[in-house]
Short mmCIF file of C-alpha atoms and ligand atoms in Angstrom, two decimals:
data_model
loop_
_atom_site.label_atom_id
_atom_site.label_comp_id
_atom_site.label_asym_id
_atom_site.label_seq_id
_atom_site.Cartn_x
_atom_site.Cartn_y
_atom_site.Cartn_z
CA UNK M 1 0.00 0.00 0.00
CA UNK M 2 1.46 3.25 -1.03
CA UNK M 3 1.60 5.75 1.84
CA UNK M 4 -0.55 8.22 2.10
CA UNK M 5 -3.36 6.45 -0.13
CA UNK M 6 -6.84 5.12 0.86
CA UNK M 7 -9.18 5.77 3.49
CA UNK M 8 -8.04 6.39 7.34
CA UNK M 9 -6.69 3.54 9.58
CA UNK M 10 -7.70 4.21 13.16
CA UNK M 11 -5.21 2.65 15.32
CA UNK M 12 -5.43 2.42 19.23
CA UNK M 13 -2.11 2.17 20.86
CA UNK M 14 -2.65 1.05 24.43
CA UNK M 15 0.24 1.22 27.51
CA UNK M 16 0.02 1.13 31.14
CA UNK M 17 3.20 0.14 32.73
CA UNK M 18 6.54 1.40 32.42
CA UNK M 19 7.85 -1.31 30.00
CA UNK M 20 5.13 -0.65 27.41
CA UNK M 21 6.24 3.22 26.85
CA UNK M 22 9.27 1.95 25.31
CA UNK M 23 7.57 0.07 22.85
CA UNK M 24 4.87 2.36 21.99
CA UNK M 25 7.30 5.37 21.64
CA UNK M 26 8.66 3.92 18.01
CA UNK M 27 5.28 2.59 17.07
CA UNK M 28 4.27 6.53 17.56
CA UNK M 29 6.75 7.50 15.44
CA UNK M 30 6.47 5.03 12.96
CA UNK M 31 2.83 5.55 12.33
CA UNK M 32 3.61 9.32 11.38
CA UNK M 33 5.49 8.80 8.01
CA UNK M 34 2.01 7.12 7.05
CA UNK M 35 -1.04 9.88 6.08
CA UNK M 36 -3.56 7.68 6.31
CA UNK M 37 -3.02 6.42 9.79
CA UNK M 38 -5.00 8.19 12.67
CA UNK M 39 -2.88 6.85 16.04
CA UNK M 40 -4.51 7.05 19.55
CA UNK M 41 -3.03 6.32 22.65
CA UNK M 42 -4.74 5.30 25.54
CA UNK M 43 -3.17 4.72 28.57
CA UNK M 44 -4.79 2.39 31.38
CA UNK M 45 -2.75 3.77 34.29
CA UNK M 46 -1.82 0.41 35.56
CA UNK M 47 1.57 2.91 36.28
CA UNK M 48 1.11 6.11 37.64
CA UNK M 49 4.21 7.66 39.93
CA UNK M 50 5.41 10.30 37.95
CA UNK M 51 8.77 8.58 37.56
CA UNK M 52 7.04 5.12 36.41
CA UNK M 53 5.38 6.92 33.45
CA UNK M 54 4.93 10.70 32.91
CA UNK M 55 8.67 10.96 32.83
CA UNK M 56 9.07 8.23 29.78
CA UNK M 57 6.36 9.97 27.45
CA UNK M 58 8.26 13.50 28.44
CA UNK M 59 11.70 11.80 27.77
CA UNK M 60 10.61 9.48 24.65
CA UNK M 61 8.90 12.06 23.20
CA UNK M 62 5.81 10.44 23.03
CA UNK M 63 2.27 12.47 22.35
CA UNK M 64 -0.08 12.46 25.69
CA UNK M 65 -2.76 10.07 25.74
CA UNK M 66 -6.17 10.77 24.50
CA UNK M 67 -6.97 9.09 27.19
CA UNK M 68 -6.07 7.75 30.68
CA UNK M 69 -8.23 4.73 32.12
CA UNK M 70 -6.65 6.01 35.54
CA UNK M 71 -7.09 2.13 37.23
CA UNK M 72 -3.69 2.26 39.44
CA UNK M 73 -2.71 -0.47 41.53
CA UNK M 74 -4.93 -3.69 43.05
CA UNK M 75 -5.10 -7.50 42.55
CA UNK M 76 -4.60 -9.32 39.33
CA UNK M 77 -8.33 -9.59 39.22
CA UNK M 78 -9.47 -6.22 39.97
CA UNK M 79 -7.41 -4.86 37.76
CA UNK M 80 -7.78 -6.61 34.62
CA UNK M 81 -11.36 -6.07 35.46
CA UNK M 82 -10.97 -2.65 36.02
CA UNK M 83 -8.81 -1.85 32.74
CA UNK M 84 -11.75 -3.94 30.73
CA UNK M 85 -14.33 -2.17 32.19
CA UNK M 86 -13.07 1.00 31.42
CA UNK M 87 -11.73 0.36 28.10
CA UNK M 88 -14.66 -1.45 26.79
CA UNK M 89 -16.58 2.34 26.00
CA UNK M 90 -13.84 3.71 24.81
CA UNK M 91 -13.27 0.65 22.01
CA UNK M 92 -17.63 1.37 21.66
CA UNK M 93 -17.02 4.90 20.94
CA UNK M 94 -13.80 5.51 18.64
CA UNK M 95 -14.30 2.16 16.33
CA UNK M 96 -10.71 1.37 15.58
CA UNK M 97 -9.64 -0.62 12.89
CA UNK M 98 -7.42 -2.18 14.96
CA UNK M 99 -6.37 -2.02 19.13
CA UNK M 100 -2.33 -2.22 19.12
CA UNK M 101 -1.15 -3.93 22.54
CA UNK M 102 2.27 -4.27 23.67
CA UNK M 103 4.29 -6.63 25.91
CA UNK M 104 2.97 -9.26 28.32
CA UNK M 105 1.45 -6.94 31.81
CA UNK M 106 -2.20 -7.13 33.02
CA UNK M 107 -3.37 -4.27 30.73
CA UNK M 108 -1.99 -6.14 27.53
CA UNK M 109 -4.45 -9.19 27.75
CA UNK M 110 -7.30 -6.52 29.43
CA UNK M 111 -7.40 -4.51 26.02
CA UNK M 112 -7.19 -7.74 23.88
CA UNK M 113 -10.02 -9.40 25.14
CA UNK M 114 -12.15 -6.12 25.06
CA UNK M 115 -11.27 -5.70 21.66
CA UNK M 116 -11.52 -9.10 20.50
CA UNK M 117 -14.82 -9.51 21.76
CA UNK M 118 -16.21 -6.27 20.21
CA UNK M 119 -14.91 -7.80 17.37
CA UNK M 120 -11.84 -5.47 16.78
CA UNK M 121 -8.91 -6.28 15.25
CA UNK M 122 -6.26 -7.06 17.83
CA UNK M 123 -2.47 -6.41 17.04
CA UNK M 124 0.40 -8.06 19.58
CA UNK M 125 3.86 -6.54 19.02
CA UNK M 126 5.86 -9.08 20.78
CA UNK M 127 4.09 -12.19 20.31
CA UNK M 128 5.21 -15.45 20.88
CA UNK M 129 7.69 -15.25 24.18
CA UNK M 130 7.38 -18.00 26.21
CA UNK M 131 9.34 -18.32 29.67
CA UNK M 132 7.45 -22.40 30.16
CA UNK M 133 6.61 -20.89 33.98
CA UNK M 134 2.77 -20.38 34.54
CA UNK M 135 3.28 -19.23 37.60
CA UNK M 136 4.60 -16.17 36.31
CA UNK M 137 1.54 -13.38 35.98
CA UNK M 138 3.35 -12.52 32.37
CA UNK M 139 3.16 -15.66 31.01
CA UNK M 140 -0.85 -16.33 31.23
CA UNK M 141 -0.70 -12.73 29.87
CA UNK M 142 1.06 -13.52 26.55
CA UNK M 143 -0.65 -17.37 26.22
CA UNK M 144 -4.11 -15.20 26.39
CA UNK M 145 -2.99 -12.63 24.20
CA UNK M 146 -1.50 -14.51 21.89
CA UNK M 147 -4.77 -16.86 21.40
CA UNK M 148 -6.98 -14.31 20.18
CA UNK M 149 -4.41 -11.99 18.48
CA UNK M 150 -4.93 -10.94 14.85
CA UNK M 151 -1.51 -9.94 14.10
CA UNK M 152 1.34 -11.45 15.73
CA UNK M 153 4.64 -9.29 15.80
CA UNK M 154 7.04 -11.47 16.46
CA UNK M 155 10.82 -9.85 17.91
CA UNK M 156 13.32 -13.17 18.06
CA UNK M 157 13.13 -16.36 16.33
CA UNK M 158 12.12 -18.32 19.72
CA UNK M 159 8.61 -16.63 19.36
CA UNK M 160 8.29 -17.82 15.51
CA UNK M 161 8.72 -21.24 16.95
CA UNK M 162 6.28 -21.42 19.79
CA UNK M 163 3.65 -19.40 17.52
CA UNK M 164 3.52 -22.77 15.40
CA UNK M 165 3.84 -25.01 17.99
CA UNK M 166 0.31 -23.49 19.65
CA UNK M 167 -1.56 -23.98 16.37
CA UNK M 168 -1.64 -20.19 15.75
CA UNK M 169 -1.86 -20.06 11.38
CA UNK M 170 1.11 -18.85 9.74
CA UNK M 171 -0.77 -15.74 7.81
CA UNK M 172 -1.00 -14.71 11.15
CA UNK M 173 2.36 -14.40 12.39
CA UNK M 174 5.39 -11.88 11.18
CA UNK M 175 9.21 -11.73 12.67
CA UNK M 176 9.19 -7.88 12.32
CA UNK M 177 12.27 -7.24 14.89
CA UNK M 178 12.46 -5.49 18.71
CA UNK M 179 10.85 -2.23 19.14
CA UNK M 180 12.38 -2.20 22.67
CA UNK M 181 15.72 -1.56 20.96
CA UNK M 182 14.28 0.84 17.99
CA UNK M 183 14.19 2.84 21.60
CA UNK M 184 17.40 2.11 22.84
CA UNK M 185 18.59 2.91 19.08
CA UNK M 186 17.20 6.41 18.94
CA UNK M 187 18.24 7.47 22.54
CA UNK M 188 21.91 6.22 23.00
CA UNK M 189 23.20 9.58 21.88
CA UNK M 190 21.17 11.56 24.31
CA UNK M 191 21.74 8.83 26.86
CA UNK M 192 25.44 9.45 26.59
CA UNK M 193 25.07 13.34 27.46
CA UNK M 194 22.99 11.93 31.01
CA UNK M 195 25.24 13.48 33.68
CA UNK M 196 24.33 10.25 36.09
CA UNK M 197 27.89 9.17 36.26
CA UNK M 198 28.88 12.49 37.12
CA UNK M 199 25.77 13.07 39.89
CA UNK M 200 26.51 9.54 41.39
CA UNK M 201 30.43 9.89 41.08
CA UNK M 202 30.64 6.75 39.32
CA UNK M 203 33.72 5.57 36.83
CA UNK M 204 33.06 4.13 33.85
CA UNK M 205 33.26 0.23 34.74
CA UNK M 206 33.64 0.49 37.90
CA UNK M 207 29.77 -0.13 39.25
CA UNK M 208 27.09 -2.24 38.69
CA UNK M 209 23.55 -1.84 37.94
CA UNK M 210 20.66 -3.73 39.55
CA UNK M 211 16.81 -4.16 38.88
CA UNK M 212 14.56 -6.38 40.55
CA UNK M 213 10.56 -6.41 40.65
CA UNK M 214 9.16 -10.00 39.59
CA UNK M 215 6.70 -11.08 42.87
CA UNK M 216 9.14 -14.34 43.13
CA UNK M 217 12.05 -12.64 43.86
CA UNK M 218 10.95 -9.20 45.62
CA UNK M 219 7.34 -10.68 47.34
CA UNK M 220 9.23 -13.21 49.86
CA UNK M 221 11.46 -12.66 52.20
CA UNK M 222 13.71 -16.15 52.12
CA UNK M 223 14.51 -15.04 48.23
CA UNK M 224 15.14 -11.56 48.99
CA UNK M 225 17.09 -12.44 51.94
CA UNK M 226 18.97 -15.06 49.61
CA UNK M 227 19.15 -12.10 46.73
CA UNK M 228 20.45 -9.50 49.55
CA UNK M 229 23.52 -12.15 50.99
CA UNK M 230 24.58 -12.00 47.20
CA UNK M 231 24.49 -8.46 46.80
CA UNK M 232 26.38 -8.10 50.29
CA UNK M 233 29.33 -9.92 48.30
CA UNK M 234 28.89 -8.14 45.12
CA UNK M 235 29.07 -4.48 46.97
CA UNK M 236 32.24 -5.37 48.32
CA UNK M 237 33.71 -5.49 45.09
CA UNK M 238 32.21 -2.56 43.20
CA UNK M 239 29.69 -0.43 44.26
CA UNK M 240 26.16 -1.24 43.63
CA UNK M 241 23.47 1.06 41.96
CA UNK M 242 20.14 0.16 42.79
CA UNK M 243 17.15 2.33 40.91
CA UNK M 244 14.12 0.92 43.31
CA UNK M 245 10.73 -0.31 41.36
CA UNK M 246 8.01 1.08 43.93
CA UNK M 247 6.89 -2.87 44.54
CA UNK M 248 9.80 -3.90 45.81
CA UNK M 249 10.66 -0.48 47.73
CA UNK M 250 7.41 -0.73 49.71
CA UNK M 251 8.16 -4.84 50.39
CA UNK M 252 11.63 -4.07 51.87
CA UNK M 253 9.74 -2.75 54.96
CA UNK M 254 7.14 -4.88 54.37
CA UNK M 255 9.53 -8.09 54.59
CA UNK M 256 11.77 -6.04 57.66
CA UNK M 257 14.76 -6.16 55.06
CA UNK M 258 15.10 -2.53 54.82
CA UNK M 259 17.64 -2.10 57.81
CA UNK M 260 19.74 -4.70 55.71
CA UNK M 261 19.86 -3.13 52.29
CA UNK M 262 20.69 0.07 54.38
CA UNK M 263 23.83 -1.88 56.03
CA UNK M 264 25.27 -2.47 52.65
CA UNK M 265 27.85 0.62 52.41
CA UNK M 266 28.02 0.62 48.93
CA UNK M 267 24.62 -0.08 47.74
CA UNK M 268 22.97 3.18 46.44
CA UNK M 269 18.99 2.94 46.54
CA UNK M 270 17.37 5.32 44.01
CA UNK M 271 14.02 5.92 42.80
CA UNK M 272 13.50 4.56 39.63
CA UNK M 273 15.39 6.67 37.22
CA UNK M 274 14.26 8.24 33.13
CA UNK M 275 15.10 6.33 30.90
CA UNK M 276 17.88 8.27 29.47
CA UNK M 277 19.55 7.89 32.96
CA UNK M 278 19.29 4.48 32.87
CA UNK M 279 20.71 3.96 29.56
CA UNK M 280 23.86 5.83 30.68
CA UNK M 281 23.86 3.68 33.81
CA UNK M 282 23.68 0.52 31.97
CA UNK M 283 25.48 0.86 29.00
CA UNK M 284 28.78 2.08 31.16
CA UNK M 285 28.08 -0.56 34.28
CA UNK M 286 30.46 -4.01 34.88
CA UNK M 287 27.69 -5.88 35.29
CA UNK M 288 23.94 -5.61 35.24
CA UNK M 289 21.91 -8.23 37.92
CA UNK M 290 18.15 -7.99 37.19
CA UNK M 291 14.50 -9.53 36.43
CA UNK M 292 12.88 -7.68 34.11
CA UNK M 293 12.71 -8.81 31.05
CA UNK M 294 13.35 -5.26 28.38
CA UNK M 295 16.55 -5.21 30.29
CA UNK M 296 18.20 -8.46 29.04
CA UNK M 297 17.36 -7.34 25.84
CA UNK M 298 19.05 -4.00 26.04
CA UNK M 299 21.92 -5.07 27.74
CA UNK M 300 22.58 -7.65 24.88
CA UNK M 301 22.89 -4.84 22.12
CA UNK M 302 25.01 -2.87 24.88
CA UNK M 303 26.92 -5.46 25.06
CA UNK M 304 27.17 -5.48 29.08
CA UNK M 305 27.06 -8.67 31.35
CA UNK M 306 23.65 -9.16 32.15
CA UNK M 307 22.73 -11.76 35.26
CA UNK M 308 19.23 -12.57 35.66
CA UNK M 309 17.92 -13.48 38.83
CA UNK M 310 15.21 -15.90 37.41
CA UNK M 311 15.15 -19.39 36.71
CA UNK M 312 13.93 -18.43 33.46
CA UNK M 313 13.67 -16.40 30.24
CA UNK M 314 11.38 -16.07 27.44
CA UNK M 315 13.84 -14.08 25.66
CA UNK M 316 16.38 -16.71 24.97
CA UNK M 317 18.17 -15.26 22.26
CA UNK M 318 19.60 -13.14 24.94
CA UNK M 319 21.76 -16.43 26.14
CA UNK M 320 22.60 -17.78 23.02
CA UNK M 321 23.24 -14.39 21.40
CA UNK M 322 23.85 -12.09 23.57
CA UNK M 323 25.31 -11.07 27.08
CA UNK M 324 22.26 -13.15 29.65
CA UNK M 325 23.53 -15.41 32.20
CA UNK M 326 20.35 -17.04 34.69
CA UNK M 327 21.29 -17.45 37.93
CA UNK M 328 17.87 -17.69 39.99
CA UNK M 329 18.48 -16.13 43.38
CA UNK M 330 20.22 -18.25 45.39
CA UNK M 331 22.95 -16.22 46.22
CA UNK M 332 26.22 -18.17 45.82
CA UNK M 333 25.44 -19.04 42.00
CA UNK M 334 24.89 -15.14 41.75
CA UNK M 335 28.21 -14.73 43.13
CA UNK M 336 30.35 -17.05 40.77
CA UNK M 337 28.34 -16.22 37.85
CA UNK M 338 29.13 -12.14 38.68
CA UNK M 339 32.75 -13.48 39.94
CA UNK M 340 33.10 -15.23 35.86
CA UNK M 341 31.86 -11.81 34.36
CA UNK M 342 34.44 -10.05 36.45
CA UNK M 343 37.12 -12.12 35.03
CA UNK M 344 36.32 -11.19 31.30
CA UNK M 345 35.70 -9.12 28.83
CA UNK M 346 32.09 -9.28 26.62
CA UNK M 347 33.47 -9.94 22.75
CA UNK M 348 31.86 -7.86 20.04
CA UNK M 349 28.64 -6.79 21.02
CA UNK M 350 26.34 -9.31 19.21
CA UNK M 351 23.49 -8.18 17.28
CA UNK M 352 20.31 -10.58 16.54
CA UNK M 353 18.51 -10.45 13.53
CA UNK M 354 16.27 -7.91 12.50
CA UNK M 355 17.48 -5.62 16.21
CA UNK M 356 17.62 -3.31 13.88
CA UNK M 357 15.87 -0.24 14.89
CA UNK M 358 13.09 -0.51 12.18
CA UNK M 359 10.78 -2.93 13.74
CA UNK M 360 8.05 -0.19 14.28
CA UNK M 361 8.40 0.98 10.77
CA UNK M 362 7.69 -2.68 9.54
CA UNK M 363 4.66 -2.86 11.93
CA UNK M 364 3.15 0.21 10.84
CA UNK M 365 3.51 -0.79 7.29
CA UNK M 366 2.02 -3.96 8.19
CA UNK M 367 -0.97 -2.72 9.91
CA UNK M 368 -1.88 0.05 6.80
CA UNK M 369 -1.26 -2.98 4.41
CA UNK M 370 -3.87 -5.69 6.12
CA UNK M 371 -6.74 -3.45 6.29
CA UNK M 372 -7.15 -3.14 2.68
C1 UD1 X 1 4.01 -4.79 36.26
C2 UD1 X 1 3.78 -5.96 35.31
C3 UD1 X 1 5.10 -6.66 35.02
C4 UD1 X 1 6.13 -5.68 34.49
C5 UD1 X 1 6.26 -4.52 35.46
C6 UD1 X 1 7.18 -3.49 34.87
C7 UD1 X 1 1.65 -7.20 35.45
C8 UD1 X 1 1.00 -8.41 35.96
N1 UD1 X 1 2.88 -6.96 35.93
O1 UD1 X 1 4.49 -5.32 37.49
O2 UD1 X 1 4.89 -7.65 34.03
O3 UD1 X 1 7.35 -6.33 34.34
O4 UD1 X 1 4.97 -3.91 35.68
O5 UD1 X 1 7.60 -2.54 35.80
O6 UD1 X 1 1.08 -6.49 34.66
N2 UD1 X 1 3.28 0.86 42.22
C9 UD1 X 1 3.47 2.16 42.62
N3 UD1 X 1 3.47 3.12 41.66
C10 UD1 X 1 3.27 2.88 40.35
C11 UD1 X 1 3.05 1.55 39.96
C12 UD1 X 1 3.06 0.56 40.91
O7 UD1 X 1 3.66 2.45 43.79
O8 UD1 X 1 3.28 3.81 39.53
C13 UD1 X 1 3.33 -0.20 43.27
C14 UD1 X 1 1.96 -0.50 43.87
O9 UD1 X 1 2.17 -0.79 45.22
C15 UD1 X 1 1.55 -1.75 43.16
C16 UD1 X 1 2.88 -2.46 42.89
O10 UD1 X 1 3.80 -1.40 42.65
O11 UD1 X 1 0.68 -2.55 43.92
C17 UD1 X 1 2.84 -3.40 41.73
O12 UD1 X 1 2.35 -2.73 40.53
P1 UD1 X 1 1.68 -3.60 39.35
O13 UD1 X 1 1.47 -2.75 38.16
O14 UD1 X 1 0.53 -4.37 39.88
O15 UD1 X 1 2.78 -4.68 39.06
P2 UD1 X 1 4.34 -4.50 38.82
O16 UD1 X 1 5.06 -5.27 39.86
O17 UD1 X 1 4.65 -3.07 38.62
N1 UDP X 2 14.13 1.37 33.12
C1 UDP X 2 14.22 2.75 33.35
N2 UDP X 2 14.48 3.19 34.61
C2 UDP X 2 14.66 2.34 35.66
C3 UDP X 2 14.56 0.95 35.41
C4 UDP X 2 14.29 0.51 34.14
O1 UDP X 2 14.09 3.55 32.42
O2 UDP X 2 14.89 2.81 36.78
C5 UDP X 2 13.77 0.91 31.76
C6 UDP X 2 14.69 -0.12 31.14
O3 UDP X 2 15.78 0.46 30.47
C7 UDP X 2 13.74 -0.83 30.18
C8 UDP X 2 12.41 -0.80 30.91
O4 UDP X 2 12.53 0.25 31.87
O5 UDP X 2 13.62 -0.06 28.98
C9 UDP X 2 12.15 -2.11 31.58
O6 UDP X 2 11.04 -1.99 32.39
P1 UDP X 2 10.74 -2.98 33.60
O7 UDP X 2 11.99 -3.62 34.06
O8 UDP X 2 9.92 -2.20 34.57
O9 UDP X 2 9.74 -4.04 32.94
P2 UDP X 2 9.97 -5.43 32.18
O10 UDP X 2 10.87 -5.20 31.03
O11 UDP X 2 10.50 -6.40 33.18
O12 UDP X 2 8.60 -5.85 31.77
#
């Protein structure tokens, strides 16, 4: 389809947690080099501190929402409910030709199923990533999703693979590439004027970077406790920086672990941080130790150590491509495994296919091209 030509898409873009206004932010872009495509944003507020969201779309440069849901924080339950609820008049009103969802959190699946059962057209950019754990929230997000998904956007090969294994018919499915690191792509240059180091009085290499925030590692205390013994040995050796998600901030006290992260000399807790901040942080640290899941992507095209603290990962072209170690929590496998990244260097940063930082543009084409 030639740009600019035939009648209007409308295209509703939906976010709600911090991870999704990475992925959104190229998509928004994206969409504008095509005339006929009317983008709307609406954002569910699953995320709401100023620092878990306002900050990204100010940073990322992405438009405001048309809309926000406003459902902050409750149980799984009540908040899917809550997002569907409000979404469902919304989807009534503005009959898109197709509702865009992102990711794998609790407002992903909430839109999908609304729009799905309006009987809009339902587009998943990263489809297909499977961690095999069901007891992770995320991963009965993405089987959901992925069941009732028009369009499957596909970022690494692994996803291709478990797509077809599930039944879900090829026409369906496209490997368009990782709008996490279109992101990462168009920010490193302004991420390398952040003046974090400087703030922090870091060295280049000489720090490391953590993240946690999954419920198995941050909602108990024997796996924090386990998590904090490692980090107790990893502080010693080069100075921790710790940017705090707000669930695991308020469980410290919860779990009486506070007084212990607050022991550790050189562990430095900070709110969560922009995302240019971050990006400095990162792509200069030793070694990065988290759970989230955007992270082992974008420390694999940094090429920085990355140790995940999960058992799992349903990105695993992060391992056999890129710079991902698991190491669960027990905290002397976190230990050797940061100990081994220590003791060498990463090679040449490795680049999977299609990382490219055109993945939105493909989408966008994709979604002008199967409405007509
Ligand atoms: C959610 C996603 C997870 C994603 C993560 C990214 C689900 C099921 N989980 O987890 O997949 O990796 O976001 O960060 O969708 N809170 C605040 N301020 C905020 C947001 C949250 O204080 O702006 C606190 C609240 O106490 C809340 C808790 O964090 O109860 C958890 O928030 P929630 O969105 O339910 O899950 P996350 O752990 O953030
Ligand atoms: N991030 C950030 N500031 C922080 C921590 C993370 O900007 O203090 C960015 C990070 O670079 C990545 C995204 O947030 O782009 C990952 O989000 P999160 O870890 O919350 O979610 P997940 O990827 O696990 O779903």
């Amino acid at each position: 389809m030639e740009k600019g030509k035939g009648p209007t898409v409308k295209i509703i873009n939906v976010c709600g947690a911090r991870p999704n206004f990475m992925k959104i932010a190229p998509l928004m872009r994206a969409y504008r080099r095509h005339k006929n495509l009317q983008p709307l944003i609406i954002h569910t507020g699953q995320h709401y501190d100023e620092k878990m969201s306002d900050l990204f779309f100010r940073q990322l440069e992405i438009p405001e929402p048309d809309m926000n849901l406003g459902v902050g924080s409750s149980s799984h339950a009540v908040q899917t409910a809550e997002i569907m609820m409000r979404f469902e008049p919304v989807v009534l009103e503005q009959q898109p030709d197709w509702v865009v969802v992102v990711g794998d959190v609790n407002s992903t699946i909430a839109c999908a199923l609304v729009a799905k059962k309006i009987g809009v057209k339902v587009a998943h950019v990263e489809a297909g990533l499977r961690s095999f754990d069901r007891t992770m929230p995320e991963e009965i997000n993405r089987l959901l999703t992925d069941a009732i998904s028009d369009l499957l956007l596909v970022s690494e090969p692994s996803g291709l693979e478990n797509l077809k294994r599930e039944g879900i018919a090829d026409e369906k499915i496209h490997f368009v590439g990782n709008v996490m690191i279109d992101t990462l792509k168009a920010n490193l240059e302004k991420a390398e004027r952040s003046n974090i180091l400087n703030e922090l009085d870091l060295e280049p290499g000489n720090y490391n970077v953590v993240t946690l925030h999954r419920p198995s590692n941050v909602d108990d205390t024997e796996s924090l406790s386990r998590i904090a013994e490692a980090f107790e040995a990893i502080q010693a050796d080069l100075p921790i920086i710790f940017p705090m998600h707000p669930r695991t901030y308020k469980n410290l006290s919860k779990l009486g672990l506070s007084e212990r992260f607050d022991n550790m000399k050189h562990l430095h807790i900070l709110e969560p941080v922009g995302y240019l901040d971050f990006l400095k942080l990162m792509s200069k640290a030793a070694v990065v130790l988290t759970d989230s899941g955007g992270i082992q992507e974008e420390t694999t095209i940094l090429g920085v150590w990355c140790l995940t603290l999960r058992e799992n990962t349903e990105r695993p072209i992060t391992i056999s491509e890129g710079t991902n170690t698991l190491v669960g929590n027990d905290s002397e496998k976190i230990v050797s495994a940061y100990r081994r990244c220590r003791s060498r260097s990463v090679d040449d940063p490795p680049i999977p296919e299609k990382w490219d930082g055109r993945a939105a543009d493909r989408i966008a084409e994709l979604l002008v091209n199967e409405c007509y």
